[in-house]
Amino acid sequence: YPAYSKLLVLCTLSSGGLLAYSESGPDTGTAGVETDQKLPKKKRVLVLGTGWAGTSFLKDVDATLYDVQVVSPRNYFAFTPLLPSVTCGTVEARSIVEPIRKMVKKRRGEIQFWEAECVKIDAANKKVLCQSNIDNDLLQKGEFFLEYDYLIIALGAQVNTFNTPGVAENCHFLKEVEDAQKIRRSVIDCFETAVLPGLSEDERRRNLHFVIVGGGPTGIEFAAELHDFFEGDLVKLYPTVKDLVKITVIQSGDHILNMFDGRISSFAEQKFKRDGIEVQTGCRVVSVSDKEIKMKVKSKGEVSSMPHGLVVWSTGVGTRPVVRDLMEQIGQANRHVLATDEWLRVKGCEDAYAIGDCATIDQRKIRDDISSIFKAADKNNSGTLTLEEFRDVIDDIRVRYPQVDLYLQSKHMRDVTYLLKDDQGNDRKEVDIEGFKLSLSHVDSQMKSLPATAQVAAQQGAYLSRCFNRWQQCEENPEGPLRFSGSGHHQFLPFRYKHFGQFAPLGGEQAAAELPGDWVSVGHSTQWLWYSVYASKQVSWRTRFLVVSDWTRRFIFGRDSSRI
Ligand code: FAD
């Protein structure tokens, strides 16, 4: 689960997309209350989810071209990168959310929003069953169907407990705004309980032991926030127990922040050491009770336990049940995440697109495609290509598959060059396909799935809205750019992810950043960069103003420790 503090930049991709067109009308055979949808003149686009991916699509889609509807159990968009700041009151919850109705009102054309949960996607009949989460007698069961011509699945992911006993019942999560608010109240509860009369010192210690499971960006940022909250505010308010507070991070890997550059991991580890935050690496949690957490030290196999007052579980994400159900319907039951092609079309599901954390671009298909490109070029089935043919094939692959292109541009270009030259350094007349594919097999390790981050989700939403907006153009120019004509593949460029770097706030007004071009920056100045980037990436002037004023309030008055 590689998410996090990324520069949240909505990429301005210049790519378009040809969208599958279906004439077939929707079937209304499934039971339930049908909505009074009039026969649409425009194609119906149904968006599921109002997170990073969904709102990014909605922000850019031209709603005059489509009949756009949105379904989500939350009627707001939440700026998730600031959730850790909400857990300790650095930023207020309402400062990081924006009502979805307000966001879509600014768009050209009308977008309809339904506050409900999608409980089933009926892929065969192109309709979804929704259930309102509002408790009201008027709504009876609160179920209704929505039909679509195109479905945009942007349902995100849910927390993953890895079926560890006791986690669901005894741990806090940090995924939603409510989770952050709950943590804020529980932290104060722990302090208030610890100072009550009649408790032994061990009981006070247990109450003030905060355990974070998962050394990824979310867990680390929360640990840093908690430490700052304690050092900056709570130590003055609860002086009698100040020496009993302990923060522990449990990480199964060998280092925390292991998806970052090694320099950042070690800077974070050293900083945490100085701050007195204990980091236990190489440990896997085996169970959690209301008072104790048990873990196995991977190298020794020993199981040890420690008492806790509060555990925050931040180890990764899993698939939502509604997405899992769809995967079973469309023959993807053996996969972990919904697979799409590079144009973000769900494999095996007509007219459905999936973006953000709920989906991944299927890399296996890319490998198969590369093999068939070679096969098609090798007309005599000789296993070799002329240098010219080979270069054409490589050009084709590079344009179609950005991942391979990146790979070829970097380390392994030498392997490719080697294949093109003989021992004397002269150009070869023929190139051995298997030899090239062998060198390309390294690509497998490079072609990892895209990280589950807001940055990816937002870029995918923006890419897809551009594709939808260019629908008409695509119909008018079905041949697409000349380069692909006759290839029988796809007329437009696939989704290309552009990485803008990532941040890790480490507390004490210090942060680390990994920037494009292998740049690493750590310290106080990076924290100021973090402030500027996150202020600028707010989705509205209202939230920008609220977030900046929350930061200013915290500088002047400190954090609020009221338990409300
Ligand atoms: P989400 O944003 O999770 O949106 C899913 C949407 O689907 C929500 O609106 C939800 O209400 C809706 N939904 C859920 N179930 C249903 C249903 N059954 N029917 C209809 N709608 C439904 N990434 C970064 O790049 N930088 C960061 O700094 C960063 N920090 C993070 C900090 C935290 C604490 C967390 C939890 C994540 C962070 N991430 C960060 C990751 C980032 O938030 C996710 O990658 C991003 O939210 C994914 O966007 P999404 O649209 O796929 O899913």
mmCIF file of N, CA and C in Angstrom, residues 7 500 502-503 509-516 520-537 551:
data_model
loop_
_atom_site.group_PDB
_atom_site.id
_atom_site.type_symbol
_atom_site.label_atom_id
_atom_site.label_comp_id
_atom_site.label_asym_id
_atom_site.label_seq_id
_atom_site.Cartn_x
_atom_site.Cartn_y
_atom_site.Cartn_z
ATOM 1 N N LEU A 7 2.447 15.266 -4.034
ATOM 2 C CA LEU A 7 2.028 16.549 -4.566
ATOM 3 C C LEU A 7 0.793 16.242 -5.377
ATOM 4 N N PHE A 500 4.657 13.464 -9.597
ATOM 5 C CA PHE A 500 5.145 14.797 -9.239
ATOM 6 C C PHE A 500 5.898 14.826 -7.914
ATOM 7 N N GLN A 502 6.581 13.092 -3.761
ATOM 8 C CA GLN A 502 5.776 12.789 -2.582
ATOM 9 C C GLN A 502 6.411 13.349 -1.312
ATOM 10 N N PHE A 503 5.528 13.656 -0.366
ATOM 11 C CA PHE A 503 5.959 14.249 0.908
ATOM 12 C C PHE A 503 5.747 13.283 2.067
ATOM 13 N N GLU A 509 7.787 20.483 12.805
ATOM 14 C CA GLU A 509 7.952 21.395 11.660
ATOM 15 C C GLU A 509 9.022 20.921 10.692
ATOM 16 N N GLN A 510 9.136 19.603 10.550
ATOM 17 C CA GLN A 510 10.078 19.065 9.574
ATOM 18 C C GLN A 510 9.347 18.079 8.664
ATOM 19 N N ALA A 511 9.751 18.039 7.429
ATOM 20 C CA ALA A 511 9.150 17.092 6.493
ATOM 21 C C ALA A 511 10.227 16.588 5.547
ATOM 22 N N ALA A 512 9.898 15.491 4.859
ATOM 23 C CA ALA A 512 10.810 14.970 3.831
ATOM 24 C C ALA A 512 10.052 14.957 2.524
ATOM 25 N N ALA A 513 10.755 15.186 1.449
ATOM 26 C CA ALA A 513 10.093 15.151 0.139
ATOM 27 C C ALA A 513 10.980 14.462 -0.867
ATOM 28 N N GLU A 514 10.308 13.652 -1.683
ATOM 29 C CA GLU A 514 11.014 13.004 -2.786
ATOM 30 C C GLU A 514 10.477 13.668 -4.037
ATOM 31 N N LEU A 515 11.334 14.341 -4.755
ATOM 32 C CA LEU A 515 10.860 15.123 -5.889
ATOM 33 C C LEU A 515 11.326 14.471 -7.195
ATOM 34 N N PRO A 516 10.647 14.764 -8.306
ATOM 35 C CA PRO A 516 11.060 14.143 -9.572
ATOM 36 C C PRO A 516 12.537 14.419 -9.850
ATOM 37 N N VAL A 520 15.918 14.695 -3.252
ATOM 38 C CA VAL A 520 15.380 14.464 -1.913
ATOM 39 C C VAL A 520 15.614 15.717 -1.095
ATOM 40 N N SER A 521 14.573 16.106 -0.364
ATOM 41 C CA SER A 521 14.725 17.299 0.451
ATOM 42 C C SER A 521 14.147 17.006 1.830
ATOM 43 N N VAL A 522 14.871 17.361 2.875
ATOM 44 C CA VAL A 522 14.363 17.114 4.230
ATOM 45 C C VAL A 522 14.569 18.350 5.100
ATOM 46 N N GLY A 523 13.775 18.449 6.147
ATOM 47 C CA GLY A 523 13.988 19.508 7.127
ATOM 48 C C GLY A 523 12.887 20.534 7.185
ATOM 49 N N HIS A 524 13.203 21.681 7.808
ATOM 50 C CA HIS A 524 12.191 22.726 8.055
ATOM 51 C C HIS A 524 11.707 23.366 6.758
ATOM 52 N N SER A 525 12.656 23.604 5.835
ATOM 53 C CA SER A 525 12.233 24.270 4.598
ATOM 54 C C SER A 525 11.261 23.384 3.821
ATOM 55 N N THR A 526 11.472 22.066 3.907
ATOM 56 C CA THR A 526 10.569 21.138 3.208
ATOM 57 C C THR A 526 9.167 21.207 3.807
ATOM 58 N N GLN A 527 9.119 21.420 5.131
ATOM 59 C CA GLN A 527 7.801 21.571 5.774
ATOM 60 C C GLN A 527 7.067 22.795 5.211
ATOM 61 N N TRP A 528 7.806 23.855 4.938
ATOM 62 C CA TRP A 528 7.167 25.058 4.373
ATOM 63 C C TRP A 528 6.703 24.802 2.941
ATOM 64 N N LEU A 529 7.500 23.982 2.243
ATOM 65 C CA LEU A 529 7.082 23.585 0.897
ATOM 66 C C LEU A 529 5.780 22.785 0.994
ATOM 67 N N TRP A 530 5.742 21.894 1.976
ATOM 68 C CA TRP A 530 4.535 21.076 2.217
ATOM 69 C C TRP A 530 3.321 21.977 2.457
ATOM 70 N N TYR A 531 3.498 22.994 3.338
ATOM 71 C CA TYR A 531 2.386 23.917 3.611
ATOM 72 C C TYR A 531 1.906 24.567 2.305
ATOM 73 N N SER A 532 2.868 25.040 1.509
ATOM 74 C CA SER A 532 2.436 25.754 0.298
ATOM 75 C C SER A 532 1.741 24.827 -0.687
ATOM 76 N N VAL A 533 2.300 23.618 -0.861
ATOM 77 C CA VAL A 533 1.691 22.704 -1.830
ATOM 78 C C VAL A 533 0.285 22.316 -1.375
ATOM 79 N N TYR A 534 0.142 21.968 -0.109
ATOM 80 C CA TYR A 534 -1.172 21.503 0.359
ATOM 81 C C TYR A 534 -2.193 22.623 0.416
ATOM 82 N N ALA A 535 -1.729 23.840 0.660
ATOM 83 C CA ALA A 535 -2.682 24.969 0.606
ATOM 84 C C ALA A 535 -3.119 25.181 -0.836
ATOM 85 N N SER A 536 -2.159 25.099 -1.755
ATOM 86 C CA SER A 536 -2.517 25.379 -3.146
ATOM 87 C C SER A 536 -3.385 24.274 -3.742
ATOM 88 N N LYS A 537 -3.286 23.071 -3.230
ATOM 89 C CA LYS A 537 -4.049 21.956 -3.803
ATOM 90 C C LYS A 537 -5.456 21.818 -3.235
ATOM 91 N N TRP A 551 -4.076 26.378 10.478
ATOM 92 C CA TRP A 551 -2.627 26.320 10.747
ATOM 93 C C TRP A 551 -2.195 27.542 11.564
#
